Short mmCIF file of C-alpha atoms and ligand atoms in Angstrom, two decimals:
data_model
loop_
_atom_site.label_atom_id
_atom_site.label_comp_id
_atom_site.label_asym_id
_atom_site.label_seq_id
_atom_site.Cartn_x
_atom_site.Cartn_y
_atom_site.Cartn_z
CA MET A 1 0.00 0.00 0.00
CA PHE A 2 2.76 2.34 1.06
CA TYR A 3 4.58 1.69 -2.11
CA ILE A 4 1.46 2.31 -4.01
CA ILE A 5 0.36 5.43 -2.14
CA LEU A 6 3.73 7.17 -2.13
CA PRO A 7 4.20 7.10 -5.85
CA TYR A 8 0.55 8.07 -6.15
CA ILE A 9 1.07 11.06 -3.81
CA THR A 10 4.34 11.86 -5.49
CA LEU A 11 2.80 11.54 -8.92
CA LYS A 12 -0.25 13.51 -7.81
CA ASN A 13 2.02 16.21 -6.39
CA ILE A 14 4.08 16.33 -9.52
CA PHE A 15 0.91 16.41 -11.63
CA THR A 16 -0.59 19.19 -9.49
CA GLU A 17 2.67 21.05 -9.56
CA LYS A 18 2.80 20.72 -13.31
CA ILE A 19 -0.73 22.02 -13.62
CA ALA A 20 0.20 24.89 -11.29
CA LEU A 21 3.32 25.48 -13.32
CA LEU A 22 1.31 25.40 -16.56
CA LYS A 23 -1.24 27.76 -15.02
CA SER A 24 1.47 30.17 -13.92
CA LEU A 25 3.19 29.92 -17.31
CA THR A 26 -0.13 30.63 -19.03
CA CYS A 27 -0.54 33.63 -16.72
CA VAL A 28 2.94 34.84 -17.64
CA ILE A 29 2.20 34.37 -21.35
CA ILE A 30 -1.14 36.18 -21.00
CA MET A 31 0.59 38.93 -19.02
CA LEU A 32 3.32 39.13 -21.66
CA ASN A 33 0.70 39.35 -24.36
CA GLU A 34 -1.16 42.01 -22.42
CA HIS A 35 2.10 43.81 -21.93
CA LYS A 36 2.79 43.53 -25.67
CA PHE A 37 -0.70 44.85 -26.41
CA ASP A 38 -0.23 47.72 -23.96
CA LYS A 39 3.10 48.53 -25.55
CA LYS A 40 1.59 48.51 -29.04
CA ASP A 41 -1.34 50.50 -27.73
CA ALA A 42 0.89 53.13 -26.24
CA PHE A 43 3.53 53.31 -28.93
CA MET A 44 1.97 53.53 -32.34
CA ILE A 45 -0.96 55.64 -33.40
CA VAL A 46 -1.11 57.00 -36.93
CA MET A 47 -3.63 59.63 -38.01
CA HIS A 48 -4.49 60.66 -41.54
CA ILE A 49 -5.64 64.27 -41.95
CA ASP A 50 -7.48 65.15 -45.17
CA VAL A 51 -8.88 68.62 -45.89
CA ASN A 52 -12.44 68.31 -47.24
CA SER A 53 -12.76 69.83 -50.75
CA ALA A 54 -9.40 71.49 -50.09
CA PHE A 55 -9.15 74.05 -52.90
CA LEU A 56 -12.73 75.17 -52.36
CA SER A 57 -12.49 75.23 -48.56
CA TRP A 58 -9.26 77.22 -48.67
CA THR A 59 -10.67 79.68 -51.20
CA ALA A 60 -13.81 80.13 -49.06
CA ALA A 61 -11.72 80.67 -45.91
CA TYR A 62 -9.49 83.14 -47.78
CA GLU A 63 -12.50 85.06 -49.15
CA MET A 64 -13.98 85.26 -45.66
CA GLN A 65 -10.70 86.62 -44.25
CA THR A 66 -10.50 89.25 -46.97
CA GLY A 67 -14.04 90.45 -46.28
CA ILE A 68 -15.86 88.96 -49.31
CA GLU A 69 -19.33 88.19 -48.04
CA ARG A 70 -20.43 85.29 -50.25
CA ASP A 71 -19.77 81.76 -48.98
CA ILE A 72 -18.87 79.66 -52.01
CA LEU A 73 -19.27 76.48 -49.96
CA LYS A 74 -23.01 77.12 -49.68
CA ILE A 75 -23.70 77.70 -53.40
CA PRO A 76 -23.10 75.43 -56.43
CA SER A 77 -19.47 76.30 -57.07
CA VAL A 78 -16.26 74.78 -58.34
CA ILE A 79 -12.58 75.61 -58.55
CA GLY A 80 -11.36 75.21 -62.11
CA GLY A 81 -9.04 76.58 -64.76
CA ASN A 82 -9.99 78.76 -67.66
CA GLU A 83 -13.21 77.47 -69.26
CA LYS A 84 -11.94 78.34 -72.75
CA ASN A 85 -8.83 76.20 -72.40
CA ARG A 86 -8.55 72.50 -73.10
CA HIS A 87 -7.36 71.83 -69.54
CA GLY A 88 -10.24 73.68 -67.87
CA ILE A 89 -11.41 70.98 -65.48
CA VAL A 90 -13.15 70.85 -62.10
CA LEU A 91 -10.46 70.68 -59.42
CA ALA A 92 -12.85 70.84 -56.44
CA LYS A 93 -16.61 71.17 -55.96
CA SER A 94 -18.98 72.37 -53.25
CA ILE A 95 -21.63 70.09 -51.74
CA PRO A 96 -24.46 72.03 -53.52
CA ALA A 97 -22.53 71.48 -56.82
CA LYS A 98 -22.36 67.76 -56.04
CA GLU A 99 -26.16 67.69 -56.05
CA TYR A 100 -26.00 68.60 -59.76
CA LYS A 101 -23.83 65.48 -60.27
CA ILE A 102 -20.74 67.59 -60.90
CA GLN A 103 -17.58 65.57 -60.37
CA THR A 104 -13.90 66.36 -59.84
CA GLY A 105 -11.96 65.96 -63.10
CA MET A 106 -15.01 66.76 -65.26
CA SER A 107 -14.53 69.48 -67.90
CA LEU A 108 -15.83 72.90 -66.91
CA MET A 109 -18.05 72.93 -70.00
CA GLU A 110 -19.75 69.73 -68.91
CA ALA A 111 -20.13 71.05 -65.35
CA ARG A 112 -21.72 74.25 -66.68
CA ARG A 113 -24.16 72.16 -68.75
CA LEU A 114 -25.27 70.35 -65.59
CA CYS A 115 -25.63 73.61 -63.65
CA PRO A 116 -25.95 76.83 -65.71
CA ASN A 117 -25.67 79.03 -62.57
CA LEU A 118 -22.44 77.40 -61.49
CA PHE A 119 -19.93 79.73 -59.82
CA VAL A 120 -16.41 79.06 -61.12
CA ALA A 121 -13.48 80.38 -59.08
CA PRO A 122 -10.00 80.25 -60.66
CA PRO A 123 -7.32 78.30 -58.81
CA ASN A 124 -5.01 80.34 -56.59
CA TYR A 125 -2.00 78.18 -55.79
CA GLN A 126 -0.32 80.78 -53.63
CA VAL A 127 -3.32 80.68 -51.28
CA TYR A 128 -3.32 76.85 -51.25
CA VAL A 129 0.38 76.64 -50.46
CA ARG A 130 0.03 79.14 -47.61
CA ALA A 131 -3.03 77.28 -46.25
CA SER A 132 -1.28 73.93 -46.50
CA LYS A 133 1.79 75.27 -44.73
CA SER A 134 -0.27 76.82 -41.90
CA LEU A 135 -2.13 73.53 -41.44
CA ARG A 136 1.17 71.62 -41.22
CA GLU A 137 2.50 74.08 -38.66
CA TYR A 138 -0.67 73.65 -36.60
CA LEU A 139 -0.45 69.83 -36.82
CA ASN A 140 3.19 70.06 -35.71
CA THR A 141 1.97 71.41 -32.39
CA PHE A 142 0.51 67.94 -31.69
CA THR A 143 3.49 65.86 -32.82
CA PRO A 144 6.85 66.46 -34.51
CA ASP A 145 6.13 63.47 -36.78
CA VAL A 146 4.13 64.95 -39.66
CA GLN A 147 4.48 63.30 -43.07
CA VAL A 148 3.17 65.35 -45.95
CA PHE A 149 1.34 63.11 -48.40
CA SER A 150 -0.15 65.69 -50.75
CA ILE A 151 -1.00 69.37 -50.55
CA ASP A 152 -4.13 68.61 -48.47
CA GLU A 153 -3.22 65.32 -46.79
CA CYS A 154 -0.82 64.53 -43.94
CA PHE A 155 -0.02 61.60 -41.70
CA LEU A 156 0.69 62.17 -38.02
CA ARG A 157 2.46 59.65 -35.83
CA PHE A 158 2.16 59.47 -32.06
CA THR A 159 4.52 57.30 -30.08
CA ASP A 160 3.09 58.03 -26.64
CA LEU A 161 -0.64 57.85 -27.10
CA GLY A 162 -3.01 55.05 -26.06
CA ARG A 163 -5.77 53.86 -28.34
CA SER A 164 -8.36 54.94 -25.83
CA LYS A 165 -7.22 58.57 -26.08
CA ALA A 166 -6.58 58.56 -29.83
CA LEU A 167 -10.13 59.11 -30.99
CA SER A 168 -10.78 62.00 -28.60
CA LEU A 169 -7.52 63.65 -29.73
CA ALA A 170 -8.59 63.13 -33.36
CA HIS A 171 -11.85 64.98 -32.62
CA GLY A 172 -9.84 67.70 -30.87
CA ILE A 173 -7.67 68.16 -33.97
CA ARG A 174 -10.74 68.20 -36.25
CA ARG A 175 -12.43 70.89 -34.12
CA GLY A 176 -9.16 72.79 -33.69
CA VAL A 177 -8.66 73.06 -37.46
CA TYR A 178 -12.18 74.39 -37.88
CA ASP A 179 -11.87 76.90 -35.01
CA ASN A 180 -8.46 78.16 -36.18
CA PHE A 181 -8.88 78.14 -39.94
CA GLY A 182 -12.60 77.91 -40.69
CA TYR A 183 -12.61 74.72 -42.80
CA THR A 184 -13.27 71.05 -42.09
CA VAL A 185 -11.01 67.99 -42.20
CA ASN A 186 -11.45 64.24 -41.94
CA VAL A 187 -9.28 62.35 -39.47
CA GLY A 188 -8.61 58.62 -39.81
CA VAL A 189 -7.07 56.81 -36.84
CA SER A 190 -5.20 53.51 -36.79
CA GLU A 191 -1.88 51.80 -36.18
CA ASN A 192 -0.46 52.16 -39.70
CA LYS A 193 -0.74 54.64 -42.58
CA LEU A 194 -2.82 52.44 -44.86
CA LEU A 195 -5.53 51.81 -42.27
CA ALA A 196 -5.49 55.44 -41.10
CA LYS A 197 -6.05 56.58 -44.69
CA GLN A 198 -8.83 54.06 -45.23
CA ALA A 199 -10.44 55.15 -41.94
CA GLY A 200 -10.29 58.79 -43.04
CA ASP A 201 -12.12 57.92 -46.26
CA LEU A 202 -14.99 56.05 -44.55
CA GLU A 203 -17.39 58.98 -44.26
CA LYS A 204 -17.03 62.64 -45.31
CA PRO A 205 -16.98 65.53 -44.47
CA ASP A 206 -15.92 66.61 -40.97
CA LYS A 207 -15.63 63.10 -39.47
CA CYS A 208 -13.25 61.01 -37.37
CA HIS A 209 -13.14 57.23 -37.72
CA THR A 210 -10.91 54.37 -36.61
CA ILE A 211 -9.95 51.15 -38.36
CA PHE A 212 -7.67 49.19 -36.05
CA SER A 213 -6.51 45.74 -37.20
CA GLU A 214 -9.28 44.00 -35.27
CA GLU A 215 -11.85 46.21 -37.07
CA VAL A 216 -10.63 45.37 -40.58
CA GLU A 217 -13.18 42.62 -41.17
CA GLU A 218 -16.09 44.72 -39.95
CA LYS A 219 -15.18 48.13 -41.46
CA LEU A 220 -12.84 47.54 -44.40
CA TRP A 221 -13.96 44.28 -45.96
CA PRO A 222 -17.55 45.25 -46.89
CA LEU A 223 -16.29 48.23 -48.98
CA PRO A 224 -16.18 48.02 -52.80
CA ILE A 225 -12.76 46.95 -54.08
CA GLU A 226 -12.14 50.33 -55.77
CA ASN A 227 -12.18 51.97 -52.32
CA LEU A 228 -8.94 50.18 -51.45
CA PHE A 229 -5.86 52.40 -51.79
CA MET A 230 -3.89 51.55 -54.95
CA VAL A 231 -6.78 49.82 -56.71
CA GLY A 232 -7.30 52.13 -59.65
CA ARG A 233 -9.49 52.23 -62.72
CA LYS A 234 -7.29 49.68 -64.52
CA THR A 235 -7.09 47.09 -61.72
CA LYS A 236 -10.77 47.20 -60.72
CA PRO A 237 -12.23 45.51 -63.87
CA LYS A 238 -9.48 42.86 -63.78
CA LEU A 239 -10.36 42.01 -60.17
CA ASN A 240 -14.08 42.09 -60.99
CA ARG A 241 -13.50 39.48 -63.72
CA LEU A 242 -12.07 37.21 -61.00
CA GLY A 243 -15.25 37.67 -58.96
CA ILE A 244 -13.60 40.14 -56.57
CA TYR A 245 -15.99 43.00 -55.87
CA THR A 246 -15.25 43.91 -52.25
CA ILE A 247 -12.07 44.37 -50.25
CA GLY A 248 -13.13 41.26 -48.28
CA ASP A 249 -13.31 39.27 -51.54
CA LEU A 250 -9.69 40.17 -52.22
CA ALA A 251 -8.60 39.31 -48.67
CA ARG A 252 -10.27 35.88 -48.94
CA SER A 253 -8.93 35.20 -52.45
CA ASN A 254 -5.96 32.97 -53.25
CA TYR A 255 -2.73 34.83 -52.53
CA ASN A 256 -0.70 32.80 -55.04
CA MET A 257 -3.18 33.48 -57.81
CA ILE A 258 -3.22 37.26 -57.09
CA SER A 259 0.57 37.26 -56.84
CA SER A 260 1.09 35.45 -60.15
CA LEU A 261 -1.51 37.57 -62.00
CA PHE A 262 -0.65 41.02 -60.62
CA LYS A 263 2.96 40.50 -59.47
CA SER A 264 4.25 42.95 -56.82
CA HIS A 265 1.20 45.20 -57.18
CA GLY A 266 -1.02 42.17 -56.45
CA ARG A 267 0.97 41.30 -53.35
CA LEU A 268 0.73 44.92 -52.19
CA ILE A 269 -3.05 45.21 -52.54
CA TYR A 270 -3.59 41.73 -51.06
CA ASN A 271 -1.70 42.83 -47.96
CA TYR A 272 -3.59 46.14 -47.95
CA ALA A 273 -6.88 44.18 -48.00
CA TRP A 274 -5.73 42.57 -44.74
CA GLY A 275 -4.77 46.00 -43.37
CA ARG A 276 -1.05 45.19 -43.48
CA ASP A 277 1.31 48.07 -44.20
CA ASP A 278 4.88 48.20 -42.98
CA SER A 279 5.93 51.38 -44.80
CA THR A 280 8.20 53.64 -42.83
CA PHE A 281 7.17 57.03 -41.60
CA LYS A 282 8.73 59.77 -43.68
CA ARG A 283 8.98 63.32 -42.53
CA ARG A 284 8.54 66.31 -44.78
CA ASP A 285 12.11 66.41 -46.01
CA ALA A 286 11.54 63.03 -47.65
CA ILE A 287 9.75 64.63 -50.64
CA LYS A 288 11.64 63.15 -53.56
CA SER A 289 10.67 65.40 -56.44
CA ILE A 290 8.64 68.45 -57.39
CA GLY A 291 7.14 68.74 -60.83
CA ASN A 292 4.61 70.38 -63.02
CA SER A 293 2.99 69.47 -66.31
CA SER A 294 0.37 70.82 -68.65
CA THR A 295 -1.71 69.63 -71.57
CA LEU A 296 -1.36 72.42 -74.10
CA LYS A 297 -4.12 74.48 -75.68
CA PHE A 298 -2.64 73.70 -79.10
CA ASP A 299 -0.06 71.25 -80.43
CA VAL A 300 3.36 72.88 -80.32
CA THR A 301 5.58 72.53 -83.38
CA ASP A 302 8.37 75.08 -82.80
CA THR A 303 11.22 75.30 -80.31
CA GLU A 304 10.58 78.92 -79.33
CA THR A 305 7.02 78.24 -78.13
CA ALA A 306 8.11 75.03 -76.41
CA HIS A 307 10.81 76.95 -74.51
CA ALA A 308 8.28 79.59 -73.41
CA ILE A 309 5.96 76.87 -72.09
CA ILE A 310 8.87 75.16 -70.32
CA LEU A 311 9.67 78.51 -68.68
CA SER A 312 6.10 78.95 -67.43
CA LEU A 313 6.18 75.40 -65.99
CA VAL A 314 9.58 75.97 -64.40
CA GLU A 315 8.37 79.25 -62.82
CA MET A 316 5.87 77.31 -60.69
CA THR A 317 8.15 74.32 -60.06
CA ALA A 318 11.12 76.42 -58.95
CA TRP A 319 8.90 78.60 -56.81
CA ARG A 320 7.51 75.50 -55.06
CA LEU A 321 11.06 74.22 -54.62
CA ARG A 322 12.07 77.45 -52.89
CA GLU A 323 8.83 77.47 -50.93
CA SER A 324 9.74 74.02 -49.58
CA GLU A 325 13.16 75.43 -48.63
CA MET A 326 14.84 72.87 -50.90
CA THR A 327 17.35 72.86 -53.74
CA CYS A 328 17.73 70.28 -56.53
CA ARG A 329 20.52 68.64 -58.49
CA VAL A 330 18.57 66.70 -61.14
CA VAL A 331 16.23 68.27 -63.71
CA SER A 332 13.87 66.31 -66.00
CA ILE A 333 11.62 66.87 -68.97
CA ARG A 334 8.65 64.82 -70.15
CA ILE A 335 7.44 65.35 -73.72
CA LYS A 336 4.21 63.74 -74.88
CA ASP A 337 3.45 64.02 -78.59
CA LYS A 338 0.04 64.17 -80.27
CA ASP A 339 0.03 60.35 -80.66
CA PHE A 340 0.58 59.94 -76.90
CA ASN A 341 4.17 58.65 -77.25
CA TYR A 342 6.31 60.13 -74.59
CA ILE A 343 9.96 60.80 -73.86
CA LEU A 344 11.36 61.27 -70.37
CA ARG A 345 14.93 62.52 -69.96
CA GLN A 346 16.92 63.87 -67.03
CA LYS A 347 20.18 65.65 -66.36
CA LYS A 348 22.36 65.82 -63.27
CA LEU A 349 23.79 69.27 -62.52
CA LEU A 350 27.18 69.93 -60.96
CA TYR A 351 25.61 71.87 -58.09
CA PHE A 352 22.40 72.16 -56.08
CA THR A 353 20.18 75.07 -57.09
CA SER A 354 16.70 76.52 -56.75
CA CYS A 355 17.30 79.17 -59.41
CA THR A 356 14.50 79.43 -62.01
CA ASN A 357 16.92 80.44 -64.78
CA GLU A 358 19.34 77.57 -64.15
CA ILE A 359 16.59 74.95 -64.05
CA TYR A 360 14.99 76.43 -67.18
CA LYS A 361 18.29 76.61 -69.09
CA ASN A 362 19.14 72.97 -68.37
CA ILE A 363 15.66 71.66 -69.18
CA CYS A 364 15.81 73.50 -72.52
CA ILE A 365 19.12 71.76 -73.26
CA LEU A 366 17.38 68.42 -72.64
CA PHE A 367 14.42 69.42 -74.80
CA ASP A 368 16.59 70.51 -77.71
CA ARG A 369 18.62 67.32 -77.57
CA TYR A 370 15.76 64.82 -77.33
CA TRP A 371 12.71 66.35 -79.02
CA ASN A 372 12.01 64.38 -82.22
CA LYS A 373 10.09 67.28 -83.85
CA ARG A 374 6.71 65.58 -83.57
CA PRO A 375 3.89 68.02 -82.53
CA VAL A 376 3.87 68.26 -78.72
CA ARG A 377 0.61 67.82 -76.83
CA GLN A 378 1.86 67.82 -73.26
CA LEU A 379 4.99 69.06 -71.51
CA GLY A 380 6.16 68.25 -68.01
CA VAL A 381 9.15 69.39 -65.98
CA SER A 382 10.41 68.17 -62.64
CA VAL A 383 13.31 68.51 -60.24
CA SER A 384 14.69 65.78 -57.99
CA ASP A 385 17.72 64.75 -55.88
CA LEU A 386 16.56 67.36 -53.40
CA GLU A 387 18.53 68.80 -50.53
CA LEU A 388 17.48 71.17 -47.78
CA ALA A 389 18.54 74.69 -48.83
CA ASN A 390 20.10 75.38 -45.41
CA PHE A 391 22.45 72.40 -45.57
CA GLN A 392 23.81 72.62 -49.08
CA GLN A 393 27.53 72.79 -49.66
CA LEU A 394 29.08 75.66 -51.53
CA SER A 395 30.07 74.61 -55.04
CA ILE A 396 32.95 75.88 -57.13
CA PHE A 397 30.75 75.38 -60.21
CA LYS A 398 28.28 78.03 -59.09
CA ASP A 399 29.26 81.42 -60.46
CA ARG A 400 28.24 84.83 -59.14
CA ASN A 401 25.54 85.09 -61.77
CA ILE A 402 23.67 82.03 -60.43
CA LEU A 403 23.98 83.27 -56.85
CA ASN A 404 22.61 86.70 -57.86
CA ASN A 405 19.74 85.10 -59.76
CA GLU A 406 18.86 82.97 -56.71
CA LYS A 407 18.62 86.18 -54.64
CA LEU A 408 16.50 87.83 -57.34
CA ASP A 409 14.14 84.83 -57.39
CA LYS A 410 13.53 85.19 -53.66
CA VAL A 411 12.64 88.87 -54.06
CA VAL A 412 10.22 88.03 -56.91
CA ASP A 413 8.64 85.29 -54.72
CA VAL A 414 7.91 87.84 -51.99
CA ILE A 415 6.33 90.27 -54.47
CA ARG A 416 4.20 87.54 -56.06
CA GLU A 417 3.05 86.27 -52.69
CA LYS A 418 1.93 89.76 -51.74
CA TYR A 419 0.50 91.04 -55.03
CA GLY A 420 -0.48 87.88 -56.93
CA ASP A 421 1.05 85.38 -59.38
CA THR A 422 1.11 87.79 -62.32
CA SER A 423 2.46 90.91 -60.54
CA VAL A 424 5.91 90.10 -61.95
CA ILE A 425 6.13 88.30 -65.29
CA ARG A 426 8.96 87.54 -67.70
CA GLY A 427 9.29 89.76 -70.78
CA VAL A 428 8.73 86.78 -73.08
CA PHE A 429 5.11 86.59 -71.87
CA ALA A 430 4.34 90.31 -72.15
CA ASN A 431 2.93 90.33 -75.66
CA ASN A 432 1.62 86.85 -76.32
CA GLU A 433 -1.20 84.58 -75.20
CA LEU A 434 0.94 82.14 -73.24
CA THR A 435 0.34 81.86 -69.51
CA PRO A 436 3.31 83.22 -67.53
CA ILE A 437 3.01 80.66 -64.73
CA LEU A 438 1.54 77.27 -65.56
CA GLY A 439 0.20 74.49 -63.41
CA GLY A 440 -0.10 73.82 -59.74
CA TYR A 441 -0.62 70.77 -57.66
CA PRO A 442 -2.37 67.99 -59.52
CA GLU A 443 -2.32 64.78 -57.49
CA ASP A 444 0.12 62.95 -59.74
CA GLU A 445 2.83 65.46 -58.89
CA TYR A 446 3.23 63.86 -55.52
CA PRO A 447 5.22 60.71 -56.16
CA ASP A 448 4.12 59.25 -52.85
CA MET A 449 0.47 59.80 -53.67
CA SER A 450 0.24 57.32 -56.53
CA SER A 451 2.87 54.75 -55.65
CA THR A 452 3.51 53.97 -52.02
CA LEU A 453 2.56 55.16 -48.58
MG1 LIG B 501 -8.87 66.29 -49.54
#
């Protein structure tokens, strides 16, 4: 009996001890997991800020500040280029204009057909840039980590904020923007940029929403597939043909099939459908290029006109470069002919510059070398390999002339900011119909906007 009981007691003790040990281990694991969750909770909140109908909101706020009594947000109105030009399109629309089925990107002529009383305000890029900058400065008071995504979109990162407090802070920021500037924003809250952006798009205007990873199935999956970031007009029909109509359909589809059909883009959107995004957080100085392009009113067939158009595009590009307090070392030209063939060429300079004349001169050299004399339908210029203006090294290749021109550019910038874009224009534009400063901030000028987060 003794021999039987002892092992039994011993065994029982060992068994009980093991259970106790297992229980305590489980507790430790649960505690570790909770700790991990707490850590995640406290260390990574990303917010996406998006100005509602930015160009229109900023114009309305500007008009109000300058004492103009109408409120263009409350009437059918749009921001758009010159109605007579080929590139006169709707850049932003008011909610009353939306009721007439007016859409962004529609030609102004078409918009006017839908609503004969439509109020069309011309774009004012100087106002937009100032508004965008003031918004960024305001957002910087909440966190130093502000990543500019486009002229009216930013990501904020908080490394010391719990999830529980995130939504109330998001509402605080939304109200703060309205109280300080008089326009509304959407705020999306999550743990990565992709989900924060998707959350910000859930419901507009003037709203805050969250999509944390555990909310993906409930909030992201029921949405139509075209609402997923990076699923564009070309990818949507291809996915539809595979029976994928919602983001959930994509998430539940076969990864290998999506990967083999759509390659890296397929793998990216598949991961996005699951709310996975491991892109790094880039601050403002990570802007890689600044550019400007325009579809021309007429097909250009001579070098002189092409150079004048390049100059008007460079005026805006170089001004934006200086406005961002940057300099560049690479200049590029994009020439699209009337048959939609296009040539893209770039040139590396021996020095960093923000000088309009230098950028213009070098882009003209590229144009003259690579233009194949076919009628030109669209021209684009851009500058890259950017460096903060404050940190650039002095170069022996920069002569006094360039340095003087850089100073002159800054003076002209100040005058234009105060008295309008056309207060100072180049002589070449004085007696012809060409626009002295072309272009602004179409979405595709932000490389980050159309490719990665
Ligand atoms: Mg917006």
